[in-house]
Tab-separated table of N, CA and C in Angstrom:
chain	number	residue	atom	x	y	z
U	1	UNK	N	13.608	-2.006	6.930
U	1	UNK	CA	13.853	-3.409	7.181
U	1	UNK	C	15.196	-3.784	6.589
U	2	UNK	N	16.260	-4.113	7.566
U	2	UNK	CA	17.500	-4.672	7.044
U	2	UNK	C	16.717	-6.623	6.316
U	3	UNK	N	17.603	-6.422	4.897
U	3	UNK	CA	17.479	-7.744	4.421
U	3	UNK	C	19.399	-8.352	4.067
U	4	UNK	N	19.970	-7.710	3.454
U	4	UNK	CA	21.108	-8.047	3.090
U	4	UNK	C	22.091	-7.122	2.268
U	5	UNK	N	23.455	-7.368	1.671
U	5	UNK	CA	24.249	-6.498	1.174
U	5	UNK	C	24.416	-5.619	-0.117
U	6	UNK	N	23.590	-6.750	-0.775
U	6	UNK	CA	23.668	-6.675	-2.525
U	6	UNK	C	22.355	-6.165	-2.773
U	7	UNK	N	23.245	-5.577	-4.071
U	7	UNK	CA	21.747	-4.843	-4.621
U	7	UNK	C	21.453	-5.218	-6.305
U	8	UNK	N	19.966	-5.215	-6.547
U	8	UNK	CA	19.355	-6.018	-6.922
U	8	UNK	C	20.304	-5.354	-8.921
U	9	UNK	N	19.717	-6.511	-9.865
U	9	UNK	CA	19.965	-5.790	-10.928
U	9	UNK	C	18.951	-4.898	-11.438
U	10	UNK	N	19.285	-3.575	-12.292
U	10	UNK	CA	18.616	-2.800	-12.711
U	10	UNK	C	17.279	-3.383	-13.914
U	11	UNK	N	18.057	-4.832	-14.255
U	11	UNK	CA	16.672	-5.164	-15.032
U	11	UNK	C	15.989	-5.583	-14.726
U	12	UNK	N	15.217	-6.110	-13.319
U	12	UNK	CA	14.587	-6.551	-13.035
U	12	UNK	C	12.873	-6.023	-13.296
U	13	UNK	N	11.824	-7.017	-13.359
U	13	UNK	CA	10.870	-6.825	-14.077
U	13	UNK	C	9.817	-5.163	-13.830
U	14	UNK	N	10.085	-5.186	-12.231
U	14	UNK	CA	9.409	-4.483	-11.202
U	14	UNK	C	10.013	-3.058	-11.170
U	15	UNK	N	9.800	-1.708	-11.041
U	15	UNK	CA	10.063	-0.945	-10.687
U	15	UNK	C	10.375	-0.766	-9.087
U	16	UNK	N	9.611	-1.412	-8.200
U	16	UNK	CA	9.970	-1.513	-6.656
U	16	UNK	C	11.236	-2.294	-6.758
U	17	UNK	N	11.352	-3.421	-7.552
U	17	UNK	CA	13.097	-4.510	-7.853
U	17	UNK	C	14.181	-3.494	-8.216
U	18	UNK	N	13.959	-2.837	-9.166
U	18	UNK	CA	15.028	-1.751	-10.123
U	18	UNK	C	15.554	-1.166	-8.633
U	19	UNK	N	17.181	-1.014	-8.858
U	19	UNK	CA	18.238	-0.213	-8.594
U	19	UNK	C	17.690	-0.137	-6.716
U	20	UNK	N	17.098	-1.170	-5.823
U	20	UNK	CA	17.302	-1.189	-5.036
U	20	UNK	C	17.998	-2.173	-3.993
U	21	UNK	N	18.665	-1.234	-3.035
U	21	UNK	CA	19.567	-2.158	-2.067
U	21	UNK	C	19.350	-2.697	-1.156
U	22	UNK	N	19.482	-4.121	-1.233
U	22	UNK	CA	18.812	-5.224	-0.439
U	22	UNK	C	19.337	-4.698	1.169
U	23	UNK	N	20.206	-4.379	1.171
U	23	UNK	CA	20.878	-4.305	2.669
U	23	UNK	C	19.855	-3.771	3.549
U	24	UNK	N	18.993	-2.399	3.154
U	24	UNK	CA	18.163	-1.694	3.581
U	24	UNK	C	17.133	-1.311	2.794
U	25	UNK	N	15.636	-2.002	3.148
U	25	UNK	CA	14.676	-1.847	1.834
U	25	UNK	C	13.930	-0.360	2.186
U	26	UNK	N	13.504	0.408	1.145
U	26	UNK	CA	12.971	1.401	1.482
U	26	UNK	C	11.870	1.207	2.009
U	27	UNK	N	11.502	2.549	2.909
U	27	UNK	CA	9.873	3.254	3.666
U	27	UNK	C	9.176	3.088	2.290
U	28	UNK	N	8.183	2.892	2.850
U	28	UNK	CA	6.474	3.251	1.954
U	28	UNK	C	5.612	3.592	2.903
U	29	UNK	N	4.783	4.025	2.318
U	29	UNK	CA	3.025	4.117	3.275
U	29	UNK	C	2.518	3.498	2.310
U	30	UNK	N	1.299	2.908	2.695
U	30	UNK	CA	-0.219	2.377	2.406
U	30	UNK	C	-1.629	2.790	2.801
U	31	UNK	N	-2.436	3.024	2.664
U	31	UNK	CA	-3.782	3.848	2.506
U	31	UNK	C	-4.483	2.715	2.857
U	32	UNK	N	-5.231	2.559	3.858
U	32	UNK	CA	-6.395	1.766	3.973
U	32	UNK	C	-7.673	2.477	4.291
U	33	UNK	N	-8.642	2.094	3.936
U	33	UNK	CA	-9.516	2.366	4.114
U	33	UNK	C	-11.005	1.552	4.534
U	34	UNK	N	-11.807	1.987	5.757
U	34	UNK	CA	-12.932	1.393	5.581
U	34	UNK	C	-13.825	1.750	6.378
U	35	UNK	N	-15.238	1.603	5.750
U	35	UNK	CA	-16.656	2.427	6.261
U	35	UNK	C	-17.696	1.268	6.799
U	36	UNK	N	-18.790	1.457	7.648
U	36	UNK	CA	-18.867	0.223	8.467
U	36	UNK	C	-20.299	0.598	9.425
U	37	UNK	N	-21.616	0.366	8.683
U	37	UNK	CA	-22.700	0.497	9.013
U	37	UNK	C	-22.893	-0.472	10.214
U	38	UNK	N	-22.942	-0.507	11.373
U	38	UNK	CA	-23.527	-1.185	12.866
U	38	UNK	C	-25.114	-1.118	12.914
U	39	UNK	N	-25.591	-2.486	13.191
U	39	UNK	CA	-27.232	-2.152	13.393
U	39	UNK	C	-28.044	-1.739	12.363
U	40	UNK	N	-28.260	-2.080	11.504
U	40	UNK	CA	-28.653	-1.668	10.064
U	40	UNK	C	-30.502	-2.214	10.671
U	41	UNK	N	-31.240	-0.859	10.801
U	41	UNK	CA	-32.425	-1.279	11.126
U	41	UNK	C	-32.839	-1.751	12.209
U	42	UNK	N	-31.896	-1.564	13.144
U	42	UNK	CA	-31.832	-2.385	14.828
U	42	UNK	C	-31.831	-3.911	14.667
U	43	UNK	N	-30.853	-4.693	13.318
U	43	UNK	CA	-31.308	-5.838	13.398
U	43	UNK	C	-30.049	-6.678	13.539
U	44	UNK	N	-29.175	-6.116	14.031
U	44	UNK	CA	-27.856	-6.862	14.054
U	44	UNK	C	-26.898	-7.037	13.099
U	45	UNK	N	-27.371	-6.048	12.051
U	45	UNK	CA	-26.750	-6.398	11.269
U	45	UNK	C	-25.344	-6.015	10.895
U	46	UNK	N	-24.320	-5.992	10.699
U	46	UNK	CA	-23.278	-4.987	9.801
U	46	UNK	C	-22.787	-5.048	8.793
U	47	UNK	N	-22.433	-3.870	8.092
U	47	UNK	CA	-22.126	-3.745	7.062
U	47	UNK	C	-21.128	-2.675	6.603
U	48	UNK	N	-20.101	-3.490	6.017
U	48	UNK	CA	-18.893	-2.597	5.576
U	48	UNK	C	-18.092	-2.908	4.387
U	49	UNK	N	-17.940	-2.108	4.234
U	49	UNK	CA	-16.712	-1.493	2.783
U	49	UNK	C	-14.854	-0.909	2.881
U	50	UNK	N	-14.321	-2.008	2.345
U	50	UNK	CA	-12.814	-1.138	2.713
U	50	UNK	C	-12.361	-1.674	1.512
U	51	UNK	N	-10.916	-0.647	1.550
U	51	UNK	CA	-10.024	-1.016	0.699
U	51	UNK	C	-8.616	-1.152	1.065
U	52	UNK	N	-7.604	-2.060	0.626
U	52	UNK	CA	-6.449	-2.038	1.951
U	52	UNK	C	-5.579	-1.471	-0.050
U	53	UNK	N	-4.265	-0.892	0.882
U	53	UNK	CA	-3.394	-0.378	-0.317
U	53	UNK	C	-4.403	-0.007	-1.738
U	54	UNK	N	-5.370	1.771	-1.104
U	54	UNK	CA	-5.576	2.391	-1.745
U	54	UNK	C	-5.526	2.592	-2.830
U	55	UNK	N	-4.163	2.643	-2.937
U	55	UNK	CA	-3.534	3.711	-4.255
U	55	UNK	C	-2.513	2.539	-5.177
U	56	UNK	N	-2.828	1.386	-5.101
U	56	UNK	CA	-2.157	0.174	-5.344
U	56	UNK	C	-0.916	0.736	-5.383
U	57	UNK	N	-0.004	1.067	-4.280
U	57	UNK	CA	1.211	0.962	-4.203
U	57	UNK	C	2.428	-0.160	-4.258
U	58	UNK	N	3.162	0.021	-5.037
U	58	UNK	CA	4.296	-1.268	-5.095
U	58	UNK	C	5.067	-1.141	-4.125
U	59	UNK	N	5.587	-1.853	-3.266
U	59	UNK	CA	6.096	-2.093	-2.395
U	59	UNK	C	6.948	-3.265	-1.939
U	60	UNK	N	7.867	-3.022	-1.227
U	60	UNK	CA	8.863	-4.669	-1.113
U	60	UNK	C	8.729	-4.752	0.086
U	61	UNK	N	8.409	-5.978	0.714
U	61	UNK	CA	8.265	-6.393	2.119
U	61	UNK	C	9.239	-7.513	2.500
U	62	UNK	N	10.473	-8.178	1.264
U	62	UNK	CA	11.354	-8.389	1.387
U	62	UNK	C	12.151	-8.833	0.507
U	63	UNK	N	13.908	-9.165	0.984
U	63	UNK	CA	14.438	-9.574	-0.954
U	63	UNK	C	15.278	-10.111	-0.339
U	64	UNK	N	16.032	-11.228	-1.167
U	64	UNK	CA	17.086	-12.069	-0.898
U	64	UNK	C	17.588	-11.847	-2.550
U	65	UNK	N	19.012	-11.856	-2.556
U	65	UNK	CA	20.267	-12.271	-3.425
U	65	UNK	C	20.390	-13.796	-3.407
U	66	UNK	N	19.671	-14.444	-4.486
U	66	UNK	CA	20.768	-16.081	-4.151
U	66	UNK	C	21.607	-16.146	-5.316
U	67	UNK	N	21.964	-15.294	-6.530
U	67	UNK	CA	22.858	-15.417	-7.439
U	67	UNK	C	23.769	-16.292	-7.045
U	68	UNK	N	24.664	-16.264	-5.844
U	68	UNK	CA	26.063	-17.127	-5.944
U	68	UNK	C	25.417	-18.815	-5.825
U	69	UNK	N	24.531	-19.022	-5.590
U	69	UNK	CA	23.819	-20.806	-4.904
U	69	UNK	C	22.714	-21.239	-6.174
U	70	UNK	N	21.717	-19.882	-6.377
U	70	UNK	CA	20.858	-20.714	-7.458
U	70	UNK	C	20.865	-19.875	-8.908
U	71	UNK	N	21.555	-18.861	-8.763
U	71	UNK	CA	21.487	-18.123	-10.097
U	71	UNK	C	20.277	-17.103	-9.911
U	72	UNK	N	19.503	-16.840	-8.737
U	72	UNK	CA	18.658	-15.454	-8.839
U	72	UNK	C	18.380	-14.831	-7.523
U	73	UNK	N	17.308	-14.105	-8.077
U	73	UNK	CA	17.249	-12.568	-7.032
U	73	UNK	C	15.777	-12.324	-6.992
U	74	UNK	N	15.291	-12.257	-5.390
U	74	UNK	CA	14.044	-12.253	-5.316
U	74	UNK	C	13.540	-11.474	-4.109
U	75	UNK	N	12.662	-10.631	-4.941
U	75	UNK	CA	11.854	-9.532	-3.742
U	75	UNK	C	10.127	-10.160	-3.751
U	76	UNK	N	10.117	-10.006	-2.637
U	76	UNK	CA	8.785	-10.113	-2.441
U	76	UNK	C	8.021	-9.092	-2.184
U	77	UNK	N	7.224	-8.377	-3.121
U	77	UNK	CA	6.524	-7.809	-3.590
U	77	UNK	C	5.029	-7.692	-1.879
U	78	UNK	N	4.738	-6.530	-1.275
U	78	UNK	CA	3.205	-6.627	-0.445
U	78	UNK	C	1.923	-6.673	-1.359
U	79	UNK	N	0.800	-6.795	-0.498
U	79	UNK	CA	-0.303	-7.142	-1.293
U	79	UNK	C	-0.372	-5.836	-2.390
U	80	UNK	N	-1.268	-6.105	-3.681
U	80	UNK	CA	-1.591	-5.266	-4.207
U	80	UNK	C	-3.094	-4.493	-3.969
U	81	UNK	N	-3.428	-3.624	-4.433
U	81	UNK	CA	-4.652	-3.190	-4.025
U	81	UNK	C	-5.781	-4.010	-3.771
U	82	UNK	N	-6.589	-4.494	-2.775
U	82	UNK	CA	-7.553	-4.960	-2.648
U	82	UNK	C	-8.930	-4.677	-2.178
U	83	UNK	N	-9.787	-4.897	-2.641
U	83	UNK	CA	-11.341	-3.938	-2.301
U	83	UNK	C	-12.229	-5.235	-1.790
U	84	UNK	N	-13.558	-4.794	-0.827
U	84	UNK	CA	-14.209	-5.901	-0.436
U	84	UNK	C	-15.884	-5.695	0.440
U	85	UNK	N	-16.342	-6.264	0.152
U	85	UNK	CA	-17.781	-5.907	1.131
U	85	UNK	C	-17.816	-6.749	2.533
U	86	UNK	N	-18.274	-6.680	3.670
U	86	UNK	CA	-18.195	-7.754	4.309
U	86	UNK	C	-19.643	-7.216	4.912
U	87	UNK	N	-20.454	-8.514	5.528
U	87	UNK	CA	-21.645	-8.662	6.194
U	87	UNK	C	-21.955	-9.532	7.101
U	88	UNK	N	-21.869	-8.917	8.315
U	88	UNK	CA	-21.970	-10.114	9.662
U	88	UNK	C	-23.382	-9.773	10.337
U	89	UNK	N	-23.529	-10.861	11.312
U	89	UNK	CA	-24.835	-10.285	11.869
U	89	UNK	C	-24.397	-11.132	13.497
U	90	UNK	N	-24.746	-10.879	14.239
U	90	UNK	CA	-24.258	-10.591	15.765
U	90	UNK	C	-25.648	-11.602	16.689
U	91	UNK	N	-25.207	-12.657	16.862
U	91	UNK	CA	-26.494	-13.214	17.663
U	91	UNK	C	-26.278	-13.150	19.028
């Protein structure tokens, strides 16, 4: 993903922030996962389990330079690991 020219400062809080260049943000992968019982008992039921970003990977999904206008520098960080049950039933 092209974002812009400048690249970020090395102190920034984040290891995904550190020593990268806004112009072109790096590749990642993410791991999702999820398992997903249909019909539980012939009763309509379902039932499932996932997890999105596995391996809680850090990741930048985007960054702007505003140093010269407000005095900072900001990446936006993707979700962090998240886990979940879900249960529907089908009328």
């Amino acid at each position: 993903t092209y974002a812009q020219d400048t690249v970020f400062d090395p102190a920034q809080p984040t290891p995904a922030l550190r020593n990268t260049a806004i112009g072109e943000l790096p590749a990642y992968t993410v791991f999702n996962l999820r398992g997903e019982w249909r019909d539980i008992l012939e009763r309509n039921i379902t039932l499932a389990v996932f997890a999105k970003n596995l391996f809680d990977r850090e990741y930048l999904v985007g960054a702007v330079d505003l140093t010269t206008s407000a005095s900072a520098r900001v990446g936006m960080l993707g979700a962090p690991r998240t886990m979940g049950v879900e249960v529907g039933y089908r009328f």
